[in-house]
Structure formats: C-alpha cells, structure tokens
mmCIF file of C-alpha atoms in Angstrom:
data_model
loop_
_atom_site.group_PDB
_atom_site.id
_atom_site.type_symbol
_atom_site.label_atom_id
_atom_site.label_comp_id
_atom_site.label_asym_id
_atom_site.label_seq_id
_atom_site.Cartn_x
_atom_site.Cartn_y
_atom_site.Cartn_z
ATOM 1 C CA UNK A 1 0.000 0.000 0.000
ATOM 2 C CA UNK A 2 1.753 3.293 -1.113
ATOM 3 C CA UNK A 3 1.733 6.279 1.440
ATOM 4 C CA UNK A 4 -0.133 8.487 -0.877
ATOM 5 C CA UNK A 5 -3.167 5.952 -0.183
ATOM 6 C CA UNK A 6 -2.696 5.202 3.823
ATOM 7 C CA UNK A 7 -2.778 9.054 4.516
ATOM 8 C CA UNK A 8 -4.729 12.177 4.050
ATOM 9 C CA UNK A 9 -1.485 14.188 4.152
ATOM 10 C CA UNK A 10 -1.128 14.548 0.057
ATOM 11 C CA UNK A 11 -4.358 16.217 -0.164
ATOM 12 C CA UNK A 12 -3.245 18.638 2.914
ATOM 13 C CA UNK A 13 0.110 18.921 0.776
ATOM 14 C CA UNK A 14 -1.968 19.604 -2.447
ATOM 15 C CA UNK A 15 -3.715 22.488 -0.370
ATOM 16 C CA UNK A 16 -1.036 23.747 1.337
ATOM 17 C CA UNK A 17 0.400 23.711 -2.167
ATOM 18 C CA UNK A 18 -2.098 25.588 -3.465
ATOM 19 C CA UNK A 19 -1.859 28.601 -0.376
ATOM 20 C CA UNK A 20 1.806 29.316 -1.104
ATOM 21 C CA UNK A 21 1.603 29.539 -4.505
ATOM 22 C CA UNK A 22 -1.024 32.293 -3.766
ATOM 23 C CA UNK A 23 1.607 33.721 -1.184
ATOM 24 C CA UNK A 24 4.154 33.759 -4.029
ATOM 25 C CA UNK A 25 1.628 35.576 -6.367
ATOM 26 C CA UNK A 26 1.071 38.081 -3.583
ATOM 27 C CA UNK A 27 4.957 38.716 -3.170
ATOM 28 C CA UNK A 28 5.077 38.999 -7.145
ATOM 29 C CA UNK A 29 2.925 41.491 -7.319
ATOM 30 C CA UNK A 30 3.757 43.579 -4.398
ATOM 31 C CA UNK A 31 7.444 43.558 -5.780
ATOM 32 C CA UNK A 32 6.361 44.754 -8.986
ATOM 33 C CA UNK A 33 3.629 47.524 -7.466
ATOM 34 C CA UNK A 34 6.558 49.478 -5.446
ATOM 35 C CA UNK A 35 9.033 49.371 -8.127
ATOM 36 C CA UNK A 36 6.549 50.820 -10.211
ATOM 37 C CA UNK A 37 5.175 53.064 -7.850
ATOM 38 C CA UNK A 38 9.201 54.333 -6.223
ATOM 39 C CA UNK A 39 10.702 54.548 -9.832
ATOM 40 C CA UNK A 40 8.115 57.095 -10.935
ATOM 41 C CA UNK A 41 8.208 59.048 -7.586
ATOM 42 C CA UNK A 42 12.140 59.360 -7.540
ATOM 43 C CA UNK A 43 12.010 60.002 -11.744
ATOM 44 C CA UNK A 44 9.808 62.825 -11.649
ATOM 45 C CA UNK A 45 9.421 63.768 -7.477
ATOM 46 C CA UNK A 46 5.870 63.534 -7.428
ATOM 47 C CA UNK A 47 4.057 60.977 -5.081
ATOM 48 C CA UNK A 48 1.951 58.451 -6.639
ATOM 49 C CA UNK A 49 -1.749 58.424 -6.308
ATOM 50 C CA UNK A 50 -1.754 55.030 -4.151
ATOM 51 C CA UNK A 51 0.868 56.022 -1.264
ATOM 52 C CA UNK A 52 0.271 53.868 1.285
ATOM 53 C CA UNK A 53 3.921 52.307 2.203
ATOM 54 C CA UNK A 54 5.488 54.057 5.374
ATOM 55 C CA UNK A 55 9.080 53.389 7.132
ATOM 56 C CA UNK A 56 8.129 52.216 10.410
ATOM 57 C CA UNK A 57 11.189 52.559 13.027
ATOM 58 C CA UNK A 58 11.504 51.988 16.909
ATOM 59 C CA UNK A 59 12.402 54.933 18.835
ATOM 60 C CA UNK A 60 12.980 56.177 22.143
ATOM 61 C CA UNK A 61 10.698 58.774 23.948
ATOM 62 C CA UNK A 62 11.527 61.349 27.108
ATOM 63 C CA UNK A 63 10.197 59.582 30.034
ATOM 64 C CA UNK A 64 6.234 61.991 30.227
ATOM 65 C CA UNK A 65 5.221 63.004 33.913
ATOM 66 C CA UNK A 66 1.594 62.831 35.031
ATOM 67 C CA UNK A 67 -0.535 63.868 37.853
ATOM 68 C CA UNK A 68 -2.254 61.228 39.563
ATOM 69 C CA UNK A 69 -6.151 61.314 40.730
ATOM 70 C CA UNK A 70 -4.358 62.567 44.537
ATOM 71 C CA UNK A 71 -2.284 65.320 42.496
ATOM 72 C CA UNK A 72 0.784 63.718 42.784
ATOM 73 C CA UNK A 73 3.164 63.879 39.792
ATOM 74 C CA UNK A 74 4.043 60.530 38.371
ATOM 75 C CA UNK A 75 7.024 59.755 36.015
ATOM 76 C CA UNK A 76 5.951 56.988 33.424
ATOM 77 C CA UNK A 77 8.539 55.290 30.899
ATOM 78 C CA UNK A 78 7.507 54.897 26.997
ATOM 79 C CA UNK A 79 8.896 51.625 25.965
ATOM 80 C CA UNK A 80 9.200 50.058 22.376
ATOM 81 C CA UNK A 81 7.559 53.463 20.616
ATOM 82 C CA UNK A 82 6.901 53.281 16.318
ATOM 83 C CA UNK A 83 7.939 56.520 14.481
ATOM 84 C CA UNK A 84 5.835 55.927 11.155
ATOM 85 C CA UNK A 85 7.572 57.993 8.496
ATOM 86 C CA UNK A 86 5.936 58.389 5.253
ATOM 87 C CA UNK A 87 7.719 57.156 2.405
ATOM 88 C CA UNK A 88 7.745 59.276 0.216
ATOM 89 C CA UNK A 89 7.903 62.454 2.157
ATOM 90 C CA UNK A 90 11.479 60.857 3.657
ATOM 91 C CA UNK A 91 14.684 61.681 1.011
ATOM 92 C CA UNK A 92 15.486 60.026 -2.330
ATOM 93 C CA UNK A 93 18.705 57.926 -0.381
ATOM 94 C CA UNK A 94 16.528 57.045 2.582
ATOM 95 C CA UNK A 95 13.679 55.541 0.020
ATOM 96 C CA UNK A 96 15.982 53.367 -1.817
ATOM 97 C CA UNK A 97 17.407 51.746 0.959
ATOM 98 C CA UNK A 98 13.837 50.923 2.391
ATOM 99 C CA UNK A 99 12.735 49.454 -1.017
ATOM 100 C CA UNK A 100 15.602 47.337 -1.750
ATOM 101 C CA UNK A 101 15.473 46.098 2.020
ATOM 102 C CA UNK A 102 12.048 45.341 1.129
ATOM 103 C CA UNK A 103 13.581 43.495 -1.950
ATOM 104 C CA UNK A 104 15.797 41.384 -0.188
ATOM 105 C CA UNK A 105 13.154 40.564 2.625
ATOM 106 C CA UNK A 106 10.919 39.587 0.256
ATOM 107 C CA UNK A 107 13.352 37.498 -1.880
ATOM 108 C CA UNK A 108 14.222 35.482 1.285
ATOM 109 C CA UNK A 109 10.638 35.120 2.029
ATOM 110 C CA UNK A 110 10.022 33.428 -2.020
ATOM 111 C CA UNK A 111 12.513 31.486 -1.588
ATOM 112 C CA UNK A 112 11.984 30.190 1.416
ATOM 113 C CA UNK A 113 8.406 29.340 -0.219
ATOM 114 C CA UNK A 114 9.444 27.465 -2.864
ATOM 115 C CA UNK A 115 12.093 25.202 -0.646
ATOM 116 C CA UNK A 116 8.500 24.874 1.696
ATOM 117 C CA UNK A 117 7.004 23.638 -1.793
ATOM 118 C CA UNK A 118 9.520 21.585 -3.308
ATOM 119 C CA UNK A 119 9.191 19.719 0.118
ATOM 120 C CA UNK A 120 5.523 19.663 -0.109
ATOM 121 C CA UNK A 121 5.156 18.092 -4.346
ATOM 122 C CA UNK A 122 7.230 15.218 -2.588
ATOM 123 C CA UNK A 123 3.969 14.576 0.037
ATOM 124 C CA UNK A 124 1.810 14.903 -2.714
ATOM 125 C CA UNK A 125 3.848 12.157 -5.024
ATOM 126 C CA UNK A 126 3.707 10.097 -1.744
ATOM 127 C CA UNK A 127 7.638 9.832 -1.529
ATOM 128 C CA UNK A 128 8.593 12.133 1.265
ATOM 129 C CA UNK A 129 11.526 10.438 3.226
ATOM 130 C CA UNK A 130 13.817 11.132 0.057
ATOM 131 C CA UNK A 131 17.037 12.892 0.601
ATOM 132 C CA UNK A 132 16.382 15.680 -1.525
ATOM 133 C CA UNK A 133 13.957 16.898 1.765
ATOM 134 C CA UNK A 134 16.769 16.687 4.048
ATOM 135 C CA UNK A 135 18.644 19.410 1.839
ATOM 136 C CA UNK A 136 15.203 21.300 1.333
ATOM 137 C CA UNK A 137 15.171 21.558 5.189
ATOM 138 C CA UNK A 138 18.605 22.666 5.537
ATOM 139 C CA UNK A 139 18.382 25.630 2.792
ATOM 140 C CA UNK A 140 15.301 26.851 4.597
ATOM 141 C CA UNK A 141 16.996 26.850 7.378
ATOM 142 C CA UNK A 142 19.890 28.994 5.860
ATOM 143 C CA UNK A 143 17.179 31.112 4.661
ATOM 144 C CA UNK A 144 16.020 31.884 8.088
ATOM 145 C CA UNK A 145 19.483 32.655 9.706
ATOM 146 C CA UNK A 146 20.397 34.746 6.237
ATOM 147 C CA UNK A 147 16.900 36.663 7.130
ATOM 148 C CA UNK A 148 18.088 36.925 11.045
ATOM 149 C CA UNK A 149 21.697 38.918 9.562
ATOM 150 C CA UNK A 150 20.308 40.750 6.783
ATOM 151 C CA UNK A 151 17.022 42.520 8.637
ATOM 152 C CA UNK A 152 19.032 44.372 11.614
ATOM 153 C CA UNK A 153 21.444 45.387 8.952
ATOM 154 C CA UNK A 154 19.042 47.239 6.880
ATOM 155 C CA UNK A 155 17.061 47.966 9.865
ATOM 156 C CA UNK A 156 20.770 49.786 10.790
ATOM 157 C CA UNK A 157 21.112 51.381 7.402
ATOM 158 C CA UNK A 158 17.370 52.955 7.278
ATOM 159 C CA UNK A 159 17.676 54.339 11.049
ATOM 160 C CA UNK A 160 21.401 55.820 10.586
ATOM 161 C CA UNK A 161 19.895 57.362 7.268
ATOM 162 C CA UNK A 162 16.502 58.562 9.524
ATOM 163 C CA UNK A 163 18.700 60.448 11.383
ATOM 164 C CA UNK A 164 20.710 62.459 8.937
ATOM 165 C CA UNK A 165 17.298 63.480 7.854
ATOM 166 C CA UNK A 166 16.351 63.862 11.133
ATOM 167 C CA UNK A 167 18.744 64.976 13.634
ATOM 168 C CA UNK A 168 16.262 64.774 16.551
ATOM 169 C CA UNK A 169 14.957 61.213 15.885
ATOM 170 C CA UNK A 170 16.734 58.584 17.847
ATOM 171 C CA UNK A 171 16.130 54.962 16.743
ATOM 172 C CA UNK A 172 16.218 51.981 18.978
ATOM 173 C CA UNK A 173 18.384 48.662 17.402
ATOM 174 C CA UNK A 174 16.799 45.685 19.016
ATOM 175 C CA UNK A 175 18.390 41.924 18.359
ATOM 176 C CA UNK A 176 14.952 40.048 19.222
ATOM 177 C CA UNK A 177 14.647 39.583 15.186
ATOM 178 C CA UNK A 178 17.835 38.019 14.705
ATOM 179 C CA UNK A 179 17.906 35.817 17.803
ATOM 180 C CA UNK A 180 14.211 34.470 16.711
ATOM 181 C CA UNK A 181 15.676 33.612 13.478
ATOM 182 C CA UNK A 182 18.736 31.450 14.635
ATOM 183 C CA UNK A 183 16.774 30.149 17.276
ATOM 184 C CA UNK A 184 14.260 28.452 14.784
ATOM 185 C CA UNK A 185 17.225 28.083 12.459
ATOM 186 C CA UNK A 186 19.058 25.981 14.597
ATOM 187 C CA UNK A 187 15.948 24.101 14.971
ATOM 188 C CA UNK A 188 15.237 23.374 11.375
ATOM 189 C CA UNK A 189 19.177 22.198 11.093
ATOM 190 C CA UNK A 190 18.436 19.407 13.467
ATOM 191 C CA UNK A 191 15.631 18.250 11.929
ATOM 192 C CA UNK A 192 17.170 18.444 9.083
ATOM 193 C CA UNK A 193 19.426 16.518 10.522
ATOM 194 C CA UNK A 194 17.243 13.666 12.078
ATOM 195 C CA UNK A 195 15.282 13.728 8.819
ATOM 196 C CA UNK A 196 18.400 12.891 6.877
ATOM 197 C CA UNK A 197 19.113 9.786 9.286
ATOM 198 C CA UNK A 198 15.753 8.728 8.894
ATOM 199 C CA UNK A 199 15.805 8.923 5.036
ATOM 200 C CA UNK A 200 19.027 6.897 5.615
ATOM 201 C CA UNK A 201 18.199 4.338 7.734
ATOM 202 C CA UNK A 202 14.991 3.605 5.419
ATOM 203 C CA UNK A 203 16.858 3.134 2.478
ATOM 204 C CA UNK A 204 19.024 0.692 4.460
ATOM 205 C CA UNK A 205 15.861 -0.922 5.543
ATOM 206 C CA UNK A 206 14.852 -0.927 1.600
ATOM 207 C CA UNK A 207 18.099 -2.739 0.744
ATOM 208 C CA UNK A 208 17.650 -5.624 3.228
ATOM 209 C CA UNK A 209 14.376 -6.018 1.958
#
C-alpha cells in the first residue's frame, strides 16, 4: 500500500500547495507595485496616487510626567515606541534603501516558499523520506538565519539614514529579530538533521528487503 493511499497528508500537501503559490503571487505582485510606484516618484518627485507604504522605526521617547487622581506627579517610561515615516515624504537615499530592504526581505521570504514547496510536491507524489527533503530543510533553514543577519542590517542602514534626515529622531536597534531567526534556524538544522538519518536508515531498511 503506497503512502499516498494510507494518509490524508497529500491532499493537505496539495492544499497547502495551493496557499503558497497564492503567497508567491502576492509577493510577485507587491514587488512589482513598489518598483513601479518608487521609480516614478524618484524620476519625476511627485508621489503616486496610491501612497500607502510608510518606514516604520523603533524609537525612544523622554520619560512623560503625570498627575495622579491625589495630584501627585508621576514619572511613566515609553517603551518600544513606532515613528511611522511616510515614504515618500522621507529623502530620495533614505527611500531606496527601504525598497531594496524590502527586496531582499521579500526574496528570502520566495525562496523560502518554494524550498517549503519543493518539500511539499514530494507529500503529494507520496515519496517524502527522500534525501532531496533533508537538503530542502537545511536551505530553509539557511534562509532563516540569512533573514536573522540581513534585517538588523538594513534595519541599521534605514535608522542611521533617519537620522541624517532627522537629527532629533533617535532609533532603537533591538536583536529580538535576529535571535528568533537562529533560534528556529538551529531548529530546522536538526531536523534536518534527524530527517536525513531517517531517510538513511529507510533506504538501508529498503536494501535488506
């Protein structure tokens, strides 16, 4: 009895399928939408009609002192506040870096995708413990830890640019991102890892039979 007939998971694989190639679509699209959109704002300065894309950047703000309901002044601390800058209203330098930050992000994120569906088409052909899904795991993986290093680093760039343009806006560098991504790297390299001994140990199993 094959696998593809002793499991529902193919026609889970076949929908997942189905969802990421959407997702892919989606990432396509948006790609092509803000070069279109950025390349005719920085050719001839004017904003486009659909402006909806904003920097969004962590910042610090002054601790803000409050009276209390017995008129006693209270200090309270802002933590983890957004300054939302408008893209197009920030300058030309400041723009590009955001978009091809955005570029990168989202290449990482499609290709990520497709190692996601490569692994899924070998559910749906009902041959998953193949070796080919050990080294599917282990690029994802990469993908995730490349993700962790490049983010902060354009996160950097467009906050060190924020502030030439804005001398009084102080940005806030936090390593969360990066330790989420080698965190669930490192994850996906072991079972990567235990996948790959599986895989092996079945084919040994298929020899002796």
């Amino acid at each position: 009895m094959s696998f593809s007939s002793r499991s529902s998971l193919p026609k889970l694989a076949a929908t997942l399928d189905v969802f990421l190639c959407f997702l892919l679509g989606l990432l396509a699209l948006a790609a092509f939408f803000m070069t279109v959109t950025t390349g005719y704002h920085l050719i001839t300065g004017k904003a486009p009609a659909v402006n909806g894309y904003e920097i969004k950047l962590t910042t610090s703000v002054p601790p803000l002192t409050l009276q209390s309901a017995t008129g006693e002044p209270v200090e309270i601390e802002i933590e983890s506040a957004t300054a939302i800058i408008p893209l197009y209203q920030a300058a030309p330098s400041l723009q590009v870096v955001s978009i091809f930050g955005i570029f990168i992000l989202f290449g990482l994120v499609a290709c990520g995708l497709i190692q996601v569906r490569r692994f899924l088409g070998s559910i749906k052909t009902g041959q998953p413990f193949v070796a080919a899904n050990a080294q599917r795991l282990r690029n994802l993986a990469w993908i995730i830890v490349a993700g962790g290093l490049v983010d902060p680093i354009i996160y950097g760039l467009t906050g060190a640019l924020a502030h030439q343009s804005f001398p009084d806006f102080a940005f806030r560098l936090s390593l969360a991102g990066p330790f989420n991504a080698f965190f669930y790297g490192v994850i996906i390299f072991i079972i990567a890892e235990v996948f790959k001994i599986g895989v092996q140990m079945k084919e040994e199993q298929d020899l002796t039979v």
